């Protein structure tokens, strides 16, 4: 029996265009700030342990937003910070705040010395503050100024650095009205053998007596912080060879070394030479640029008046 295959005609394609799915609505959004590698690593931690990852992220946010510390850099320089609890960081910041050190100050200090973030305040910081308030006799109202001006104080050993420096400086004459203040505590972190004594020896090598040298550094304590090679030598050479002045002028104005050679000393000397004038070092350097130019104008007018 033969099978009959019945074929049905295929309908022609419709002219109507195919229906496209509705496009998804565009949602406005604010771009998020890219996470640092440190924060990204914390996300990995969160995937492994939710509580641990959350705590780590809170610690990073505290460092970044409350203290203004670069968390990535801090963790790189102080790996122990990873295991330190947030409460520990807060206690260190609170300890500094109890002495008037503000959060912004703390952030700068921690950025310079990240290992302070995992220190023990009672063991590592308390002795320094006790020294400043006690032997160094810095008034409590000036403690913040001292620490902010010289954060290195907080990482210096009291018995091996601060105490010996204070003893030496007092023998040198930093007592009474010349005593160490919040402005000069930077001298306390200087090595007696490697920094202070060599500066004194160099000044004496210029022909100044020990007594004259002491008077110079007491009038301008910054002398004990300047580099011999980068400050003293080039300025002494310019004073003698280019300016034609006597070294004895330094006894009256040791602050000469605190002025920029290229930015102030050379330009003002050149202006005096061009006008045929001269003046003491103090009058040449202590005034502002405007006052210096005004002084030159007055000297020109006086010269013209004398010729008439």
PDB file of C-alpha atoms in Angstrom:
ATOM      1  CA  UNK A   1       0.000   0.000   0.000  1.00  0.00           C
ATOM      2  CA  UNK A   2       1.529   3.196  -1.115  1.00  0.00           C
ATOM      3  CA  UNK A   3       1.803   6.077   1.365  1.00  0.00           C
ATOM      4  CA  UNK A   4       0.721   9.470   0.182  1.00  0.00           C
ATOM      5  CA  UNK A   5       2.840  12.353   1.380  1.00  0.00           C
ATOM      6  CA  UNK A   6       0.744  15.478   1.708  1.00  0.00           C
ATOM      7  CA  UNK A   7       2.638  18.764   1.502  1.00  0.00           C
ATOM      8  CA  UNK A   8       1.304  21.931   3.035  1.00  0.00           C
ATOM      9  CA  UNK A   9       2.415  25.264   1.583  1.00  0.00           C
ATOM     10  CA  UNK A  10       4.688  27.443   3.752  1.00  0.00           C
ATOM     11  CA  UNK A  11       3.100  30.833   4.367  1.00  0.00           C
ATOM     12  CA  UNK A  12       5.084  33.824   3.044  1.00  0.00           C
ATOM     13  CA  UNK A  13       6.982  35.979   5.528  1.00  0.00           C
ATOM     14  CA  UNK A  14       4.991  38.823   7.007  1.00  0.00           C
ATOM     15  CA  UNK A  15       5.865  42.319   5.930  1.00  0.00           C
ATOM     16  CA  UNK A  16       5.474  43.438   9.501  1.00  0.00           C
ATOM     17  CA  UNK A  17       8.883  44.108  11.155  1.00  0.00           C
ATOM     18  CA  UNK A  18       9.823  41.808  13.984  1.00  0.00           C
ATOM     19  CA  UNK A  19       9.036  42.973  17.487  1.00  0.00           C
ATOM     20  CA  UNK A  20      12.136  44.090  19.410  1.00  0.00           C
ATOM     21  CA  UNK A  21      12.356  43.715  23.136  1.00  0.00           C
ATOM     22  CA  UNK A  22      11.861  46.901  25.166  1.00  0.00           C
ATOM     23  CA  UNK A  23      15.228  48.564  25.918  1.00  0.00           C
ATOM     24  CA  UNK A  24      16.218  48.724  29.545  1.00  0.00           C
ATOM     25  CA  UNK A  25      15.776  52.165  31.094  1.00  0.00           C
ATOM     26  CA  UNK A  26      19.036  54.134  31.705  1.00  0.00           C
ATOM     27  CA  UNK A  27      19.712  54.718  35.333  1.00  0.00           C
ATOM     28  CA  UNK A  28      21.647  57.801  36.423  1.00  0.00           C
ATOM     29  CA  UNK A  29      24.450  57.119  38.863  1.00  0.00           C
ATOM     30  CA  UNK A  30      27.382  58.869  40.538  1.00  0.00           C
ATOM     31  CA  UNK A  31      30.770  57.280  39.788  1.00  0.00           C
ATOM     32  CA  UNK A  32      32.353  55.777  42.857  1.00  0.00           C
ATOM     33  CA  UNK A  33      35.858  56.695  43.930  1.00  0.00           C
ATOM     34  CA  UNK A  34      38.235  53.849  42.936  1.00  0.00           C
ATOM     35  CA  UNK A  35      39.273  51.737  45.876  1.00  0.00           C
ATOM     36  CA  UNK A  36      42.935  51.601  46.724  1.00  0.00           C
ATOM     37  CA  UNK A  37      44.777  48.270  46.595  1.00  0.00           C
ATOM     38  CA  UNK A  38      44.608  48.168  50.372  1.00  0.00           C
ATOM     39  CA  UNK A  39      40.838  48.530  50.410  1.00  0.00           C
ATOM     40  CA  UNK A  40      40.492  45.958  47.655  1.00  0.00           C
ATOM     41  CA  UNK A  41      42.478  43.495  49.707  1.00  0.00           C
ATOM     42  CA  UNK A  42      40.102  44.146  52.577  1.00  0.00           C
ATOM     43  CA  UNK A  43      37.210  43.108  50.337  1.00  0.00           C
ATOM     44  CA  UNK A  44      38.916  39.775  49.869  1.00  0.00           C
ATOM     45  CA  UNK A  45      39.177  39.458  53.593  1.00  0.00           C
ATOM     46  CA  UNK A  46      35.483  40.269  53.875  1.00  0.00           C
ATOM     47  CA  UNK A  47      34.662  37.410  51.524  1.00  0.00           C
ATOM     48  CA  UNK A  48      36.548  35.010  53.770  1.00  0.00           C
ATOM     49  CA  UNK A  49      35.415  36.354  57.087  1.00  0.00           C
ATOM     50  CA  UNK A  50      32.653  38.955  57.122  1.00  0.00           C
ATOM     51  CA  UNK A  51      33.317  40.383  60.587  1.00  0.00           C
ATOM     52  CA  UNK A  52      37.082  40.499  60.114  1.00  0.00           C
ATOM     53  CA  UNK A  53      36.761  42.170  56.725  1.00  0.00           C
ATOM     54  CA  UNK A  54      34.302  44.755  58.042  1.00  0.00           C
ATOM     55  CA  UNK A  55      36.570  45.590  60.965  1.00  0.00           C
ATOM     56  CA  UNK A  56      39.524  45.956  58.632  1.00  0.00           C
ATOM     57  CA  UNK A  57      37.583  48.293  56.381  1.00  0.00           C
ATOM     58  CA  UNK A  58      36.487  50.402  59.352  1.00  0.00           C
ATOM     59  CA  UNK A  59      40.122  50.699  60.366  1.00  0.00           C
ATOM     60  CA  UNK A  60      41.072  51.850  56.873  1.00  0.00           C
ATOM     61  CA  UNK A  61      38.300  54.421  56.841  1.00  0.00           C
ATOM     62  CA  UNK A  62      39.444  55.718  60.238  1.00  0.00           C
ATOM     63  CA  UNK A  63      42.991  56.109  58.967  1.00  0.00           C
ATOM     64  CA  UNK A  64      41.944  57.789  55.737  1.00  0.00           C
ATOM     65  CA  UNK A  65      39.054  60.001  56.832  1.00  0.00           C
ATOM     66  CA  UNK A  66      39.581  60.667  60.544  1.00  0.00           C
ATOM     67  CA  UNK A  67      43.369  60.934  60.597  1.00  0.00           C
ATOM     68  CA  UNK A  68      44.126  61.766  56.979  1.00  0.00           C
ATOM     69  CA  UNK A  69      46.731  58.996  56.707  1.00  0.00           C
ATOM     70  CA  UNK A  70      47.502  57.154  53.471  1.00  0.00           C
ATOM     71  CA  UNK A  71      46.458  53.683  54.573  1.00  0.00           C
ATOM     72  CA  UNK A  72      48.316  51.886  51.780  1.00  0.00           C
ATOM     73  CA  UNK A  73      51.580  53.596  52.653  1.00  0.00           C
ATOM     74  CA  UNK A  74      51.056  53.110  56.381  1.00  0.00           C
ATOM     75  CA  UNK A  75      50.394  49.379  55.957  1.00  0.00           C
ATOM     76  CA  UNK A  76      53.415  49.039  53.711  1.00  0.00           C
ATOM     77  CA  UNK A  77      55.746  50.707  56.216  1.00  0.00           C
ATOM     78  CA  UNK A  78      54.126  49.134  59.274  1.00  0.00           C
ATOM     79  CA  UNK A  79      52.735  45.644  58.482  1.00  0.00           C
ATOM     80  CA  UNK A  80      51.832  45.168  62.153  1.00  0.00           C
ATOM     81  CA  UNK A  81      49.031  47.653  61.532  1.00  0.00           C
ATOM     82  CA  UNK A  82      46.991  44.914  59.827  1.00  0.00           C
ATOM     83  CA  UNK A  83      46.505  43.029  63.075  1.00  0.00           C
ATOM     84  CA  UNK A  84      46.085  46.100  65.269  1.00  0.00           C
ATOM     85  CA  UNK A  85      42.451  46.667  66.346  1.00  0.00           C
ATOM     86  CA  UNK A  86      40.709  49.939  65.628  1.00  0.00           C
ATOM     87  CA  UNK A  87      40.333  50.582  69.361  1.00  0.00           C
ATOM     88  CA  UNK A  88      44.109  50.590  69.683  1.00  0.00           C
ATOM     89  CA  UNK A  89      44.492  53.249  66.984  1.00  0.00           C
ATOM     90  CA  UNK A  90      41.828  55.376  68.631  1.00  0.00           C
ATOM     91  CA  UNK A  91      43.531  55.130  72.012  1.00  0.00           C
ATOM     92  CA  UNK A  92      46.814  56.406  70.562  1.00  0.00           C
ATOM     93  CA  UNK A  93      45.089  59.351  68.866  1.00  0.00           C
ATOM     94  CA  UNK A  94      43.185  60.077  72.090  1.00  0.00           C
ATOM     95  CA  UNK A  95      46.427  60.013  74.061  1.00  0.00           C
ATOM     96  CA  UNK A  96      47.964  62.648  71.796  1.00  0.00           C
ATOM     97  CA  UNK A  97      44.752  64.681  71.954  1.00  0.00           C
ATOM     98  CA  UNK A  98      45.025  64.743  75.752  1.00  0.00           C
ATOM     99  CA  UNK A  99      48.160  66.868  75.276  1.00  0.00           C
ATOM    100  CA  UNK A 100      46.472  69.186  72.797  1.00  0.00           C
ATOM    101  CA  UNK A 101      47.639  67.445  69.624  1.00  0.00           C
ATOM    102  CA  UNK A 102      44.765  67.808  67.155  1.00  0.00           C
ATOM    103  CA  UNK A 103      43.563  65.109  64.719  1.00  0.00           C
ATOM    104  CA  UNK A 104      45.086  66.966  61.768  1.00  0.00           C
ATOM    105  CA  UNK A 105      48.394  67.125  63.647  1.00  0.00           C
ATOM    106  CA  UNK A 106      48.163  63.420  64.472  1.00  0.00           C
ATOM    107  CA  UNK A 107      47.615  62.556  60.820  1.00  0.00           C
ATOM    108  CA  UNK A 108      50.787  64.392  59.824  1.00  0.00           C
ATOM    109  CA  UNK A 109      52.740  62.727  62.609  1.00  0.00           C
ATOM    110  CA  UNK A 110      51.453  59.244  61.786  1.00  0.00           C
ATOM    111  CA  UNK A 111      52.188  59.804  58.104  1.00  0.00           C
ATOM    112  CA  UNK A 112      55.787  60.594  58.977  1.00  0.00           C
ATOM    113  CA  UNK A 113      56.143  57.790  61.518  1.00  0.00           C
ATOM    114  CA  UNK A 114      53.546  55.052  60.776  1.00  0.00           C
ATOM    115  CA  UNK A 115      54.970  52.698  63.402  1.00  0.00           C
ATOM    116  CA  UNK A 116      53.554  55.022  66.055  1.00  0.00           C
ATOM    117  CA  UNK A 117      50.127  53.677  65.064  1.00  0.00           C
ATOM    118  CA  UNK A 118      50.950  50.390  66.789  1.00  0.00           C
ATOM    119  CA  UNK A 119      52.940  51.731  69.715  1.00  0.00           C
ATOM    120  CA  UNK A 120      52.045  51.488  73.393  1.00  0.00           C
ATOM    121  CA  UNK A 121      51.309  55.074  74.508  1.00  0.00           C
ATOM    122  CA  UNK A 122      52.180  54.411  78.146  1.00  0.00           C
ATOM    123  CA  UNK A 123      55.534  52.861  77.228  1.00  0.00           C
ATOM    124  CA  UNK A 124      56.577  54.694  74.057  1.00  0.00           C
ATOM    125  CA  UNK A 125      54.955  58.142  74.267  1.00  0.00           C
ATOM    126  CA  UNK A 126      54.408  58.910  77.936  1.00  0.00           C
ATOM    127  CA  UNK A 127      58.166  59.149  78.742  1.00  0.00           C
ATOM    128  CA  UNK A 128      58.635  61.752  76.005  1.00  0.00           C
ATOM    129  CA  UNK A 129      55.827  63.970  77.287  1.00  0.00           C
ATOM    130  CA  UNK A 130      57.022  63.546  80.866  1.00  0.00           C
ATOM    131  CA  UNK A 131      60.485  64.659  79.717  1.00  0.00           C
ATOM    132  CA  UNK A 132      59.156  67.705  77.873  1.00  0.00           C
ATOM    133  CA  UNK A 133      57.024  68.791  80.818  1.00  0.00           C
ATOM    134  CA  UNK A 134      59.652  67.852  83.425  1.00  0.00           C
ATOM    135  CA  UNK A 135      63.392  68.189  82.684  1.00  0.00           C
ATOM    136  CA  UNK A 136      62.935  70.222  79.507  1.00  0.00           C
ATOM    137  CA  UNK A 137      60.455  72.512  81.307  1.00  0.00           C
ATOM    138  CA  UNK A 138      58.249  73.135  78.289  1.00  0.00           C
ATOM    139  CA  UNK A 139      54.976  74.754  79.482  1.00  0.00           C
ATOM    140  CA  UNK A 140      51.947  72.486  79.026  1.00  0.00           C
ATOM    141  CA  UNK A 141      50.347  75.122  76.785  1.00  0.00           C
ATOM    142  CA  UNK A 142      53.308  74.821  74.401  1.00  0.00           C
ATOM    143  CA  UNK A 143      53.528  71.036  74.238  1.00  0.00           C
ATOM    144  CA  UNK A 144      51.478  70.840  71.055  1.00  0.00           C
ATOM    145  CA  UNK A 145      53.711  73.443  69.376  1.00  0.00           C
ATOM    146  CA  UNK A 146      56.814  71.504  70.350  1.00  0.00           C
ATOM    147  CA  UNK A 147      55.499  68.191  69.003  1.00  0.00           C
ATOM    148  CA  UNK A 148      54.049  69.656  65.797  1.00  0.00           C
ATOM    149  CA  UNK A 149      57.256  71.576  65.081  1.00  0.00           C
ATOM    150  CA  UNK A 150      59.380  68.501  65.721  1.00  0.00           C
ATOM    151  CA  UNK A 151      57.428  65.191  65.512  1.00  0.00           C
ATOM    152  CA  UNK A 152      60.743  63.357  65.726  1.00  0.00           C
ATOM    153  CA  UNK A 153      60.590  63.960  69.469  1.00  0.00           C
ATOM    154  CA  UNK A 154      57.990  61.193  69.711  1.00  0.00           C
ATOM    155  CA  UNK A 155      60.340  58.586  68.261  1.00  0.00           C
ATOM    156  CA  UNK A 156      63.453  59.651  70.173  1.00  0.00           C
ATOM    157  CA  UNK A 157      64.779  57.806  73.208  1.00  0.00           C
ATOM    158  CA  UNK A 158      64.705  59.892  76.367  1.00  0.00           C
ATOM    159  CA  UNK A 159      67.762  58.331  78.085  1.00  0.00           C
ATOM    160  CA  UNK A 160      69.987  57.952  75.008  1.00  0.00           C
ATOM    161  CA  UNK A 161      69.007  61.010  72.941  1.00  0.00           C
ATOM    162  CA  UNK A 162      66.851  63.693  74.551  1.00  0.00           C
ATOM    163  CA  UNK A 163      68.433  63.792  78.011  1.00  0.00           C
ATOM    164  CA  UNK A 164      72.080  63.918  76.803  1.00  0.00           C
ATOM    165  CA  UNK A 165      71.219  66.634  74.258  1.00  0.00           C
ATOM    166  CA  UNK A 166      69.463  68.735  76.902  1.00  0.00           C
ATOM    167  CA  UNK A 167      72.412  68.379  79.272  1.00  0.00           C
ATOM    168  CA  UNK A 168      74.874  69.460  76.565  1.00  0.00           C
ATOM    169  CA  UNK A 169      72.749  72.414  75.452  1.00  0.00           C
ATOM    170  CA  UNK A 170      72.407  73.695  78.988  1.00  0.00           C
ATOM    171  CA  UNK A 171      76.149  73.558  79.458  1.00  0.00           C
ATOM    172  CA  UNK A 172      76.426  75.534  76.232  1.00  0.00           C
ATOM    173  CA  UNK A 173      74.236  78.270  77.709  1.00  0.00           C
ATOM    174  CA  UNK A 174      70.667  77.352  76.808  1.00  0.00           C
ATOM    175  CA  UNK A 175      69.347  78.335  80.218  1.00  0.00           C
ATOM    176  CA  UNK A 176      67.398  81.286  81.609  1.00  0.00           C
ATOM    177  CA  UNK A 177      66.188  83.537  78.802  1.00  0.00           C
ATOM    178  CA  UNK A 178      67.967  81.265  76.312  1.00  0.00           C
ATOM    179  CA  UNK A 179      66.329  78.089  77.635  1.00  0.00           C
ATOM    180  CA  UNK A 180      64.921  75.475  75.286  1.00  0.00           C
ATOM    181  CA  UNK A 181      61.397  76.382  74.160  1.00  0.00           C
ATOM    182  CA  UNK A 182      58.817  74.928  71.793  1.00  0.00           C
ATOM    183  CA  UNK A 183      60.679  76.817  69.042  1.00  0.00           C
ATOM    184  CA  UNK A 184      64.020  75.135  69.732  1.00  0.00           C
ATOM    185  CA  UNK A 185      63.086  71.601  70.810  1.00  0.00           C
ATOM    186  CA  UNK A 186      64.411  70.489  67.409  1.00  0.00           C
ATOM    187  CA  UNK A 187      67.870  70.788  68.969  1.00  0.00           C
ATOM    188  CA  UNK A 188      66.980  67.998  71.392  1.00  0.00           C
ATOM    189  CA  UNK A 189      66.798  65.423  68.597  1.00  0.00           C
ATOM    190  CA  UNK A 190      70.274  66.334  67.314  1.00  0.00           C
ATOM    191  CA  UNK A 191      73.213  64.056  68.058  1.00  0.00           C
ATOM    192  CA  UNK A 192      75.711  65.721  70.362  1.00  0.00           C
ATOM    193  CA  UNK A 193      78.716  63.964  68.818  1.00  0.00           C
ATOM    194  CA  UNK A 194      77.660  63.913  65.155  1.00  0.00           C
ATOM    195  CA  UNK A 195      75.737  67.180  64.838  1.00  0.00           C
ATOM    196  CA  UNK A 196      76.137  69.731  67.627  1.00  0.00           C
ATOM    197  CA  UNK A 197      79.859  69.495  68.322  1.00  0.00           C
ATOM    198  CA  UNK A 198      80.904  69.534  64.618  1.00  0.00           C
ATOM    199  CA  UNK A 199      78.924  72.765  64.065  1.00  0.00           C
ATOM    200  CA  UNK A 200      80.654  74.416  67.005  1.00  0.00           C
ATOM    201  CA  UNK A 201      84.047  73.196  65.822  1.00  0.00           C
ATOM    202  CA  UNK A 202      83.465  74.608  62.344  1.00  0.00           C
ATOM    203  CA  UNK A 203      82.526  78.054  63.639  1.00  0.00           C
ATOM    204  CA  UNK A 204      85.632  78.081  65.810  1.00  0.00           C
ATOM    205  CA  UNK A 205      87.712  77.104  62.786  1.00  0.00           C
ATOM    206  CA  UNK A 206      86.699  80.439  61.237  1.00  0.00           C
ATOM    207  CA  UNK A 207      88.614  82.198  63.988  1.00  0.00           C
ATOM    208  CA  UNK A 208      85.877  82.680  66.580  1.00  0.00           C
ATOM    209  CA  UNK A 209      86.670  81.847  70.179  1.00  0.00           C
ATOM    210  CA  UNK A 210      84.582  79.315  72.069  1.00  0.00           C
ATOM    211  CA  UNK A 211      82.934  82.158  73.975  1.00  0.00           C
ATOM    212  CA  UNK A 212      82.132  84.035  70.757  1.00  0.00           C
ATOM    213  CA  UNK A 213      80.777  80.851  69.208  1.00  0.00           C
ATOM    214  CA  UNK A 214      78.496  80.259  72.186  1.00  0.00           C
ATOM    215  CA  UNK A 215      77.102  83.779  71.876  1.00  0.00           C
ATOM    216  CA  UNK A 216      76.461  83.258  68.174  1.00  0.00           C
ATOM    217  CA  UNK A 217      74.465  80.030  68.617  1.00  0.00           C
ATOM    218  CA  UNK A 218      72.521  81.466  71.534  1.00  0.00           C
ATOM    219  CA  UNK A 219      71.504  84.432  69.393  1.00  0.00           C
ATOM    220  CA  UNK A 220      70.681  82.171  66.446  1.00  0.00           C
ATOM    221  CA  UNK A 221      70.015  78.572  67.611  1.00  0.00           C
ATOM    222  CA  UNK A 222      69.319  77.554  64.036  1.00  0.00           C
ATOM    223  CA  UNK A 223      73.081  77.542  63.447  1.00  0.00           C
ATOM    224  CA  UNK A 224      73.186  74.156  65.160  1.00  0.00           C
ATOM    225  CA  UNK A 225      70.792  72.700  62.590  1.00  0.00           C
ATOM    226  CA  UNK A 226      72.436  73.940  59.379  1.00  0.00           C
ATOM    227  CA  UNK A 227      74.608  71.789  57.132  1.00  0.00           C
ATOM    228  CA  UNK A 228      78.298  72.628  57.126  1.00  0.00           C
ATOM    229  CA  UNK A 229      78.762  71.677  53.473  1.00  0.00           C
ATOM    230  CA  UNK A 230      75.476  72.990  52.078  1.00  0.00           C
ATOM    231  CA  UNK A 231      75.068  76.109  54.205  1.00  0.00           C
ATOM    232  CA  UNK A 232      78.112  77.284  56.172  1.00  0.00           C
ATOM    233  CA  UNK A 233      80.875  76.810  53.598  1.00  0.00           C
ATOM    234  CA  UNK A 234      79.212  78.381  50.525  1.00  0.00           C
ATOM    235  CA  UNK A 235      77.874  81.339  52.501  1.00  0.00           C
ATOM    236  CA  UNK A 236      81.206  82.009  54.194  1.00  0.00           C
ATOM    237  CA  UNK A 237      82.966  81.828  50.835  1.00  0.00           C
ATOM    238  CA  UNK A 238      80.493  84.275  49.256  1.00  0.00           C
ATOM    239  CA  UNK A 239      80.734  86.634  52.217  1.00  0.00           C
ATOM    240  CA  UNK A 240      84.513  86.851  52.014  1.00  0.00           C
ATOM    241  CA  UNK A 241      85.278  86.463  48.301  1.00  0.00           C
ATOM    242  CA  UNK A 242      82.313  88.077  46.585  1.00  0.00           C
ATOM    243  CA  UNK A 243      81.064  90.549  49.147  1.00  0.00           C
ATOM    244  CA  UNK A 244      84.521  91.425  50.465  1.00  0.00           C
ATOM    245  CA  UNK A 245      83.315  91.502  54.049  1.00  0.00           C
ATOM    246  CA  UNK A 246      85.033  90.490  57.279  1.00  0.00           C
ATOM    247  CA  UNK A 247      84.026  87.346  59.137  1.00  0.00           C
ATOM    248  CA  UNK A 248      83.750  89.472  62.263  1.00  0.00           C
ATOM    249  CA  UNK A 249      80.396  90.721  60.936  1.00  0.00           C
ATOM    250  CA  UNK A 250      79.003  87.267  61.674  1.00  0.00           C
ATOM    251  CA  UNK A 251      79.488  87.843  65.390  1.00  0.00           C
ATOM    252  CA  UNK A 252      77.021  90.708  65.224  1.00  0.00           C
ATOM    253  CA  UNK A 253      74.639  89.016  62.810  1.00  0.00           C
ATOM    254  CA  UNK A 254      74.899  85.204  62.931  1.00  0.00           C
ATOM    255  CA  UNK A 255      71.392  85.060  61.427  1.00  0.00           C
ATOM    256  CA  UNK A 256      73.148  85.590  58.085  1.00  0.00           C
ATOM    257  CA  UNK A 257      73.286  81.796  57.715  1.00  0.00           C
ATOM    258  CA  UNK A 258      69.499  81.495  57.952  1.00  0.00           C
ATOM    259  CA  UNK A 259      68.887  83.436  54.710  1.00  0.00           C
ATOM    260  CA  UNK A 260      68.864  81.851  51.263  1.00  0.00           C
ATOM    261  CA  UNK A 261      72.096  82.395  49.369  1.00  0.00           C
ATOM    262  CA  UNK A 262      70.494  82.264  45.923  1.00  0.00           C
ATOM    263  CA  UNK A 263      67.125  83.724  46.863  1.00  0.00           C
ATOM    264  CA  UNK A 264      68.147  86.695  48.991  1.00  0.00           C
ATOM    265  CA  UNK A 265      71.856  87.180  49.763  1.00  0.00           C
ATOM    266  CA  UNK A 266      73.188  87.221  46.182  1.00  0.00           C
ATOM    267  CA  UNK A 267      70.374  89.307  44.628  1.00  0.00           C
ATOM    268  CA  UNK A 268      70.508  91.982  47.312  1.00  0.00           C
ATOM    269  CA  UNK A 269      74.284  92.152  47.228  1.00  0.00           C
ATOM    270  CA  UNK A 270      74.107  92.596  43.451  1.00  0.00           C
ATOM    271  CA  UNK A 271      71.612  95.452  43.797  1.00  0.00           C
ATOM    272  CA  UNK A 272      73.886  97.201  46.271  1.00  0.00           C
ATOM    273  CA  UNK A 273      76.873  96.795  43.966  1.00  0.00           C
ATOM    274  CA  UNK A 274      74.950  98.125  40.955  1.00  0.00           C
ATOM    275  CA  UNK A 275      73.994 101.236  42.915  1.00  0.00           C
ATOM    276  CA  UNK A 276      77.364 101.667  44.564  1.00  0.00           C
ATOM    277  CA  UNK A 277      75.956 101.303  48.084  1.00  0.00           C
ATOM    278  CA  UNK A 278      76.782  99.224  51.130  1.00  0.00           C
ATOM    279  CA  UNK A 279      75.018  98.500  54.377  1.00  0.00           C
ATOM    280  CA  UNK A 280      75.380  96.197  57.397  1.00  0.00           C
ATOM    281  CA  UNK A 281      74.298  92.587  56.918  1.00  0.00           C
ATOM    282  CA  UNK A 282      71.331  92.993  59.250  1.00  0.00           C
ATOM    283  CA  UNK A 283      69.936  95.979  57.316  1.00  0.00           C
ATOM    284  CA  UNK A 284      70.577  94.194  54.040  1.00  0.00           C
ATOM    285  CA  UNK A 285      68.747  90.970  54.915  1.00  0.00           C
ATOM    286  CA  UNK A 286      66.217  91.443  57.714  1.00  0.00           C
ATOM    287  CA  UNK A 287      63.802  93.698  55.826  1.00  0.00           C
ATOM    288  CA  UNK A 288      61.260  92.621  53.215  1.00  0.00           C
ATOM    289  CA  UNK A 289      61.898  93.013  49.481  1.00  0.00           C
ATOM    290  CA  UNK A 290      59.688  96.077  49.358  1.00  0.00           C
ATOM    291  CA  UNK A 291      61.421  97.717  52.293  1.00  0.00           C
ATOM    292  CA  UNK A 292      64.829  96.931  50.822  1.00  0.00           C
ATOM    293  CA  UNK A 293      63.948  98.583  47.500  1.00  0.00           C
ATOM    294  CA  UNK A 294      62.500 101.570  49.328  1.00  0.00           C
ATOM    295  CA  UNK A 295      65.745 101.894  51.243  1.00  0.00           C
ATOM    296  CA  UNK A 296      67.687 101.899  47.963  1.00  0.00           C
ATOM    297  CA  UNK A 297      65.447 104.675  46.608  1.00  0.00           C
ATOM    298  CA  UNK A 298      66.052 106.742  49.742  1.00  0.00           C
ATOM    299  CA  UNK A 299      69.791 106.229  49.452  1.00  0.00           C
ATOM    300  CA  UNK A 300      69.720 107.331  45.785  1.00  0.00           C
ATOM    301  CA  UNK A 301      67.784 110.479  46.697  1.00  0.00           C
ATOM    302  CA  UNK A 302      70.229 111.269  49.465  1.00  0.00           C
ATOM    303  CA  UNK A 303      73.114 110.851  47.043  1.00  0.00           C
ATOM    304  CA  UNK A 304      71.490 113.189  44.496  1.00  0.00           C
ATOM    305  CA  UNK A 305      70.774 115.750  47.236  1.00  0.00           C
ATOM    306  CA  UNK A 306      74.386 115.764  48.338  1.00  0.00           C
ATOM    307  CA  UNK A 307      75.540 116.476  44.789  1.00  0.00           C
ATOM    308  CA  UNK A 308      73.225 119.479  44.363  1.00  0.00           C
TER     309      UNK A 308
END
